[in-house]
Amino acid sequence: MPHSPHTVSDVMTHTAIAVGGQASYKQIVELMKEWRVSALPVLEGEGRVIGVVSEADLLPKEESRTDDPTRPELPLTDRVKAGAVSAQELMSSPAVTVHPDAPIAEAARIMAQRHLKRLPVVDAAGLLEGIVSRSDLLKVFLRSDEDLADEIRRTVTDLSRPGGAVTVSVVDGVVTLGGSVRDRTLIPLLARAVRAVEGVVDIHLDLNRTTG
């Protein structure tokens, strides 16, 4: 049975495009265009991530290119970035990163809270190991229905004992639990366990309590 993705290391891109602190503005733009990425980690030394330079960090230079007297003045941080010419001057620091053994849900939560599209993946020493993007995190939803059903059946077997006979069916990632349980207090536990399985889109419950 194929390994199911549970951590960032299972879905991340291991070959990461990065720049050094002295990379020029133009070099950064060229790399972003060539590799079709919206942000690049900035490295020093042996590969320690010290920041991230993104399209948002680059745009103030263009925004400042106007002589319209009615245009509001850029915030101080944007004025500084408008005059920057190297990655070290442009980058946002410290970098928001994630470890390879972090749960996929943790990476998704960081991206949502920080409004980020990509996260550098670093080891315990802060050295770059790869990149995880929003599209990488969505790979879990490519798991087959059969793969999901197999994992869920193992979960259900552990939680529904003793008694009861829970059935599992999965269609397009939507799980239906049917059959019966001896104790109805198990139903919320079963639902929570199924929702925690990576790749589950939704869950429908059609469970009854056994008698006798």
PDB file of C-alpha atoms in Angstrom:
ATOM      1  CA  MET A   1       0.000   0.000   0.000  1.00  0.00           C
ATOM      2  CA  PRO A   2       1.448   3.470  -0.905  1.00  0.00           C
ATOM      3  CA  HIS A   3       2.633   5.736   1.859  1.00  0.00           C
ATOM      4  CA  SER A   4       0.010   8.329   2.754  1.00  0.00           C
ATOM      5  CA  PRO A   5       1.134  11.950   3.146  1.00  0.00           C
ATOM      6  CA  HIS A   6       1.047  13.256   6.705  1.00  0.00           C
ATOM      7  CA  THR A   7       3.935  15.686   7.071  1.00  0.00           C
ATOM      8  CA  VAL A   8       5.430  18.551   5.104  1.00  0.00           C
ATOM      9  CA  SER A   9       8.308  16.315   3.924  1.00  0.00           C
ATOM     10  CA  ASP A  10       5.775  14.093   2.135  1.00  0.00           C
ATOM     11  CA  VAL A  11       4.561  16.877  -0.172  1.00  0.00           C
ATOM     12  CA  MET A  12       7.264  19.564  -0.296  1.00  0.00           C
ATOM     13  CA  THR A  13       9.474  20.370  -3.277  1.00  0.00           C
ATOM     14  CA  HIS A  14      12.975  19.241  -2.286  1.00  0.00           C
ATOM     15  CA  THR A  15      14.791  21.289  -4.935  1.00  0.00           C
ATOM     16  CA  ALA A  16      14.409  24.910  -3.861  1.00  0.00           C
ATOM     17  CA  ILE A  17      15.461  27.975  -5.837  1.00  0.00           C
ATOM     18  CA  ALA A  18      17.077  30.540  -3.527  1.00  0.00           C
ATOM     19  CA  VAL A  19      19.313  33.614  -3.663  1.00  0.00           C
ATOM     20  CA  GLY A  20      22.165  35.009  -1.629  1.00  0.00           C
ATOM     21  CA  GLY A  21      21.876  38.280   0.224  1.00  0.00           C
ATOM     22  CA  GLN A  22      23.815  40.164  -2.464  1.00  0.00           C
ATOM     23  CA  ALA A  23      21.600  39.073  -5.359  1.00  0.00           C
ATOM     24  CA  SER A  24      20.490  42.115  -7.336  1.00  0.00           C
ATOM     25  CA  TYR A  25      16.941  43.323  -7.841  1.00  0.00           C
ATOM     26  CA  LYS A  26      17.075  42.357 -11.525  1.00  0.00           C
ATOM     27  CA  GLN A  27      18.488  38.905 -10.785  1.00  0.00           C
ATOM     28  CA  ILE A  28      15.626  38.276  -8.375  1.00  0.00           C
ATOM     29  CA  VAL A  29      13.020  39.296 -10.949  1.00  0.00           C
ATOM     30  CA  GLU A  30      14.669  37.127 -13.600  1.00  0.00           C
ATOM     31  CA  LEU A  31      14.702  34.063 -11.309  1.00  0.00           C
ATOM     32  CA  MET A  32      11.064  34.537 -10.349  1.00  0.00           C
ATOM     33  CA  LYS A  33      10.103  34.700 -14.017  1.00  0.00           C
ATOM     34  CA  GLU A  34      12.279  31.733 -15.019  1.00  0.00           C
ATOM     35  CA  TRP A  35      11.035  29.445 -12.252  1.00  0.00           C
ATOM     36  CA  ARG A  36       7.498  30.854 -12.068  1.00  0.00           C
ATOM     37  CA  VAL A  37       7.615  31.498  -8.344  1.00  0.00           C
ATOM     38  CA  SER A  38       6.362  34.436  -6.314  1.00  0.00           C
ATOM     39  CA  ALA A  39       8.993  34.349  -3.549  1.00  0.00           C
ATOM     40  CA  LEU A  40      12.578  33.232  -2.963  1.00  0.00           C
ATOM     41  CA  PRO A  41      14.381  32.294   0.256  1.00  0.00           C
ATOM     42  CA  VAL A  42      17.468  34.389   0.989  1.00  0.00           C
ATOM     43  CA  LEU A  43      20.452  32.396   2.265  1.00  0.00           C
ATOM     44  CA  GLU A  44      23.747  33.038   3.998  1.00  0.00           C
ATOM     45  CA  GLY A  45      26.684  30.824   4.876  1.00  0.00           C
ATOM     46  CA  GLU A  46      26.055  27.119   4.302  1.00  0.00           C
ATOM     47  CA  GLY A  47      22.426  27.653   3.393  1.00  0.00           C
ATOM     48  CA  ARG A  48      20.789  29.155   6.467  1.00  0.00           C
ATOM     49  CA  VAL A  49      17.558  30.968   5.647  1.00  0.00           C
ATOM     50  CA  ILE A  50      17.747  34.597   6.810  1.00  0.00           C
ATOM     51  CA  GLY A  51      14.713  35.967   4.997  1.00  0.00           C
ATOM     52  CA  VAL A  52      12.351  35.753   2.043  1.00  0.00           C
ATOM     53  CA  VAL A  53      12.037  38.176  -0.848  1.00  0.00           C
ATOM     54  CA  SER A  54       8.639  38.175  -2.545  1.00  0.00           C
ATOM     55  CA  GLU A  55       6.828  39.997  -5.307  1.00  0.00           C
ATOM     56  CA  ALA A  56       5.292  42.197  -2.600  1.00  0.00           C
ATOM     57  CA  ASP A  57       8.799  43.274  -1.557  1.00  0.00           C
ATOM     58  CA  LEU A  58       9.659  44.189  -5.157  1.00  0.00           C
ATOM     59  CA  LEU A  59       6.536  46.167  -6.051  1.00  0.00           C
ATOM     60  CA  PRO A  60       7.246  49.356  -4.015  1.00  0.00           C
ATOM     61  CA  LYS A  61       9.990  50.283  -6.513  1.00  0.00           C
ATOM     62  CA  GLU A  62       7.371  50.436  -9.270  1.00  0.00           C
ATOM     63  CA  GLU A  63       4.721  52.014  -7.028  1.00  0.00           C
ATOM     64  CA  SER A  64       7.101  54.865  -6.203  1.00  0.00           C
ATOM     65  CA  ARG A  65       7.638  55.645  -9.874  1.00  0.00           C
ATOM     66  CA  THR A  66       5.104  58.488 -10.165  1.00  0.00           C
ATOM     67  CA  ASP A  67       5.051  62.258  -9.992  1.00  0.00           C
ATOM     68  CA  ASP A  68       1.328  62.488  -9.250  1.00  0.00           C
ATOM     69  CA  PRO A  69       1.097  65.058  -6.393  1.00  0.00           C
ATOM     70  CA  THR A  70      -2.308  63.723  -5.332  1.00  0.00           C
ATOM     71  CA  ARG A  71      -0.999  60.209  -4.691  1.00  0.00           C
ATOM     72  CA  PRO A  72      -0.613  59.365  -0.983  1.00  0.00           C
ATOM     73  CA  GLU A  73       2.958  58.914   0.186  1.00  0.00           C
ATOM     74  CA  LEU A  74       4.130  55.324   0.549  1.00  0.00           C
ATOM     75  CA  PRO A  75       4.583  53.955   4.083  1.00  0.00           C
ATOM     76  CA  LEU A  76       8.142  54.182   5.423  1.00  0.00           C
ATOM     77  CA  THR A  77       8.842  50.460   4.973  1.00  0.00           C
ATOM     78  CA  ASP A  78       7.739  50.645   1.335  1.00  0.00           C
ATOM     79  CA  ARG A  79       9.848  53.765   0.741  1.00  0.00           C
ATOM     80  CA  VAL A  80      12.866  51.873   2.074  1.00  0.00           C
ATOM     81  CA  LYS A  81      12.157  48.900  -0.196  1.00  0.00           C
ATOM     82  CA  ALA A  82      11.637  51.248  -3.156  1.00  0.00           C
ATOM     83  CA  GLY A  83      15.263  52.301  -2.797  1.00  0.00           C
ATOM     84  CA  ALA A  84      16.624  48.802  -2.189  1.00  0.00           C
ATOM     85  CA  VAL A  85      18.804  47.067  -4.785  1.00  0.00           C
ATOM     86  CA  SER A  86      19.778  43.726  -3.174  1.00  0.00           C
ATOM     87  CA  ALA A  87      17.993  40.739  -1.683  1.00  0.00           C
ATOM     88  CA  GLN A  88      19.273  41.543   1.797  1.00  0.00           C
ATOM     89  CA  GLU A  89      17.753  45.033   1.582  1.00  0.00           C
ATOM     90  CA  LEU A  90      14.492  43.829   0.041  1.00  0.00           C
ATOM     91  CA  MET A  91      13.772  40.679   2.048  1.00  0.00           C
ATOM     92  CA  SER A  92      11.279  40.232   4.829  1.00  0.00           C
ATOM     93  CA  SER A  93      13.117  38.978   7.901  1.00  0.00           C
ATOM     94  CA  PRO A  94      13.081  36.834   9.945  1.00  0.00           C
ATOM     95  CA  ALA A  95      11.682  34.310   7.500  1.00  0.00           C
ATOM     96  CA  VAL A  96       8.510  32.424   8.334  1.00  0.00           C
ATOM     97  CA  THR A  97       9.535  28.776   7.966  1.00  0.00           C
ATOM     98  CA  VAL A  98       8.345  25.266   8.748  1.00  0.00           C
ATOM     99  CA  HIS A  99      10.145  22.013   9.608  1.00  0.00           C
ATOM    100  CA  PRO A 100       9.878  18.939   7.358  1.00  0.00           C
ATOM    101  CA  ASP A 101       8.311  16.823  10.119  1.00  0.00           C
ATOM    102  CA  ALA A 102       5.550  19.368  10.789  1.00  0.00           C
ATOM    103  CA  PRO A 103       1.990  18.175  10.097  1.00  0.00           C
ATOM    104  CA  ILE A 104       0.547  19.360   6.791  1.00  0.00           C
ATOM    105  CA  ALA A 105      -2.261  21.070   8.708  1.00  0.00           C
ATOM    106  CA  GLU A 106       0.314  23.187  10.578  1.00  0.00           C
ATOM    107  CA  ALA A 107       1.845  24.444   7.319  1.00  0.00           C
ATOM    108  CA  ALA A 108      -1.625  25.240   5.979  1.00  0.00           C
ATOM    109  CA  ARG A 109      -2.484  27.156   9.157  1.00  0.00           C
ATOM    110  CA  ILE A 110       0.730  29.224   8.970  1.00  0.00           C
ATOM    111  CA  MET A 111       0.092  30.095   5.325  1.00  0.00           C
ATOM    112  CA  ALA A 112      -3.496  31.119   6.038  1.00  0.00           C
ATOM    113  CA  GLN A 113      -2.648  33.205   9.103  1.00  0.00           C
ATOM    114  CA  ARG A 114       0.342  34.938   7.461  1.00  0.00           C
ATOM    115  CA  HIS A 115      -1.247  35.227   3.986  1.00  0.00           C
ATOM    116  CA  LEU A 116       1.691  33.389   2.409  1.00  0.00           C
ATOM    117  CA  LYS A 117       1.816  31.283  -0.758  1.00  0.00           C
ATOM    118  CA  ARG A 118       5.083  29.460  -0.031  1.00  0.00           C
ATOM    119  CA  LEU A 119       7.134  28.471   3.022  1.00  0.00           C
ATOM    120  CA  PRO A 120      10.822  27.575   3.193  1.00  0.00           C
ATOM    121  CA  VAL A 121      11.314  24.184   4.814  1.00  0.00           C
ATOM    122  CA  VAL A 122      14.303  24.181   7.170  1.00  0.00           C
ATOM    123  CA  ASP A 123      16.050  21.711   9.439  1.00  0.00           C
ATOM    124  CA  ALA A 124      16.799  22.228  13.130  1.00  0.00           C
ATOM    125  CA  ALA A 125      19.813  24.418  12.264  1.00  0.00           C
ATOM    126  CA  GLY A 126      17.775  26.653   9.958  1.00  0.00           C
ATOM    127  CA  LEU A 127      19.328  25.229   6.779  1.00  0.00           C
ATOM    128  CA  LEU A 128      17.098  25.132   3.706  1.00  0.00           C
ATOM    129  CA  GLU A 129      15.747  21.679   2.801  1.00  0.00           C
ATOM    130  CA  GLY A 130      13.014  22.631   0.353  1.00  0.00           C
ATOM    131  CA  ILE A 131       9.887  24.655  -0.290  1.00  0.00           C
ATOM    132  CA  VAL A 132       6.254  23.881   0.399  1.00  0.00           C
ATOM    133  CA  SER A 133       3.560  25.774  -1.480  1.00  0.00           C
ATOM    134  CA  ARG A 134      -0.209  25.968  -1.351  1.00  0.00           C
ATOM    135  CA  SER A 135      -0.405  23.650  -4.353  1.00  0.00           C
ATOM    136  CA  ASP A 136       1.876  21.148  -2.571  1.00  0.00           C
ATOM    137  CA  LEU A 137      -0.472  21.045   0.413  1.00  0.00           C
ATOM    138  CA  LEU A 138      -3.402  20.298  -1.890  1.00  0.00           C
ATOM    139  CA  LYS A 139      -1.658  17.126  -3.120  1.00  0.00           C
ATOM    140  CA  VAL A 140      -3.221  15.237  -0.207  1.00  0.00           C
ATOM    141  CA  PHE A 141      -6.568  15.514  -1.995  1.00  0.00           C
ATOM    142  CA  LEU A 142      -5.153  13.475  -4.897  1.00  0.00           C
ATOM    143  CA  ARG A 143      -5.172  10.327  -2.749  1.00  0.00           C
ATOM    144  CA  SER A 144      -7.382   7.633  -4.235  1.00  0.00           C
ATOM    145  CA  ASP A 145     -10.702   6.755  -2.643  1.00  0.00           C
ATOM    146  CA  GLU A 146      -9.378   3.220  -2.072  1.00  0.00           C
ATOM    147  CA  ASP A 147      -6.315   4.520  -0.208  1.00  0.00           C
ATOM    148  CA  LEU A 148      -8.476   6.750   1.986  1.00  0.00           C
ATOM    149  CA  ALA A 149     -10.927   3.930   2.690  1.00  0.00           C
ATOM    150  CA  ASP A 150      -8.124   1.567   3.737  1.00  0.00           C
ATOM    151  CA  GLU A 151      -6.708   4.063   6.249  1.00  0.00           C
ATOM    152  CA  ILE A 152     -10.148   4.971   7.589  1.00  0.00           C
ATOM    153  CA  ARG A 153     -11.142   1.321   8.043  1.00  0.00           C
ATOM    154  CA  ARG A 154      -8.093   0.816  10.253  1.00  0.00           C
ATOM    155  CA  THR A 155      -9.080   3.903  12.266  1.00  0.00           C
ATOM    156  CA  VAL A 156     -12.697   2.775  12.561  1.00  0.00           C
ATOM    157  CA  THR A 157     -11.684  -0.722  13.641  1.00  0.00           C
ATOM    158  CA  ASP A 158      -9.591   0.705  16.479  1.00  0.00           C
ATOM    159  CA  LEU A 159     -12.284   3.102  17.695  1.00  0.00           C
ATOM    160  CA  SER A 160     -15.492   1.119  17.226  1.00  0.00           C
ATOM    161  CA  ARG A 161     -14.566  -1.860  19.415  1.00  0.00           C
ATOM    162  CA  PRO A 162     -16.154  -3.600  21.243  1.00  0.00           C
ATOM    163  CA  GLY A 163     -19.311  -4.442  19.294  1.00  0.00           C
ATOM    164  CA  GLY A 164     -20.820  -2.623  16.383  1.00  0.00           C
ATOM    165  CA  ALA A 165     -20.160  -2.975  12.697  1.00  0.00           C
ATOM    166  CA  VAL A 166     -19.102   0.238  10.983  1.00  0.00           C
ATOM    167  CA  THR A 167     -18.894   0.370   7.193  1.00  0.00           C
ATOM    168  CA  VAL A 168     -16.787   2.795   5.198  1.00  0.00           C
ATOM    169  CA  SER A 169     -17.352   4.067   1.678  1.00  0.00           C
ATOM    170  CA  VAL A 170     -15.483   6.883  -0.077  1.00  0.00           C
ATOM    171  CA  VAL A 171     -16.524   8.676  -3.274  1.00  0.00           C
ATOM    172  CA  ASP A 172     -14.442  11.605  -4.561  1.00  0.00           C
ATOM    173  CA  GLY A 173     -12.914  12.016  -1.114  1.00  0.00           C
ATOM    174  CA  VAL A 174     -16.297  12.201   0.669  1.00  0.00           C
ATOM    175  CA  VAL A 175     -16.510   9.549   3.374  1.00  0.00           C
ATOM    176  CA  THR A 176     -19.727   7.863   4.484  1.00  0.00           C
ATOM    177  CA  LEU A 177     -19.730   5.906   7.727  1.00  0.00           C
ATOM    178  CA  GLY A 178     -22.632   3.478   7.935  1.00  0.00           C
ATOM    179  CA  GLY A 179     -23.634   0.498  10.018  1.00  0.00           C
ATOM    180  CA  SER A 180     -23.869   0.503  13.795  1.00  0.00           C
ATOM    181  CA  VAL A 181     -21.987   1.276  17.007  1.00  0.00           C
ATOM    182  CA  ARG A 182     -22.681  -0.132  20.461  1.00  0.00           C
ATOM    183  CA  ASP A 183     -22.082   3.233  22.162  1.00  0.00           C
ATOM    184  CA  ARG A 184     -23.319   6.446  20.493  1.00  0.00           C
ATOM    185  CA  THR A 185     -20.732   8.485  22.365  1.00  0.00           C
ATOM    186  CA  LEU A 186     -18.230   6.950  19.951  1.00  0.00           C
ATOM    187  CA  ILE A 187     -19.782   8.732  16.965  1.00  0.00           C
ATOM    188  CA  PRO A 188     -18.135  12.157  17.565  1.00  0.00           C
ATOM    189  CA  LEU A 189     -14.801  10.378  18.125  1.00  0.00           C
ATOM    190  CA  LEU A 190     -15.175   8.481  14.869  1.00  0.00           C
ATOM    191  CA  ALA A 191     -16.074  11.650  12.974  1.00  0.00           C
ATOM    192  CA  ARG A 192     -13.099  13.539  14.421  1.00  0.00           C
ATOM    193  CA  ALA A 193     -10.713  10.696  13.586  1.00  0.00           C
ATOM    194  CA  VAL A 194     -11.946  10.478   9.997  1.00  0.00           C
ATOM    195  CA  ARG A 195     -11.702  14.241   9.460  1.00  0.00           C
ATOM    196  CA  ALA A 196      -8.067  14.053  10.622  1.00  0.00           C
ATOM    197  CA  VAL A 197      -7.172  11.709   7.761  1.00  0.00           C
ATOM    198  CA  GLU A 198      -5.273  13.677   5.119  1.00  0.00           C
ATOM    199  CA  GLY A 199      -7.254  13.915   1.884  1.00  0.00           C
ATOM    200  CA  VAL A 200     -10.766  13.627   3.309  1.00  0.00           C
ATOM    201  CA  VAL A 201     -13.024  16.218   1.683  1.00  0.00           C
ATOM    202  CA  ASP A 202     -16.117  15.715   3.853  1.00  0.00           C
ATOM    203  CA  ILE A 203     -17.829  13.106   6.015  1.00  0.00           C
ATOM    204  CA  HIS A 204     -21.409  11.846   6.159  1.00  0.00           C
ATOM    205  CA  LEU A 205     -22.636   9.859   9.167  1.00  0.00           C
ATOM    206  CA  ASP A 206     -25.321   7.184   8.843  1.00  0.00           C
ATOM    207  CA  LEU A 207     -24.710   5.271  12.060  1.00  0.00           C
ATOM    208  CA  ASN A 208     -27.169   3.504  14.335  1.00  0.00           C
ATOM    209  CA  ARG A 209     -26.790   2.147  17.857  1.00  0.00           C
ATOM    210  CA  THR A 210     -26.812  -1.623  18.216  1.00  0.00           C
ATOM    211  CA  THR A 211     -29.290  -3.133  20.620  1.00  0.00           C
ATOM    212  CA  GLY A 212     -28.870  -5.948  23.041  1.00  0.00           C
TER     213      GLY A 212
END
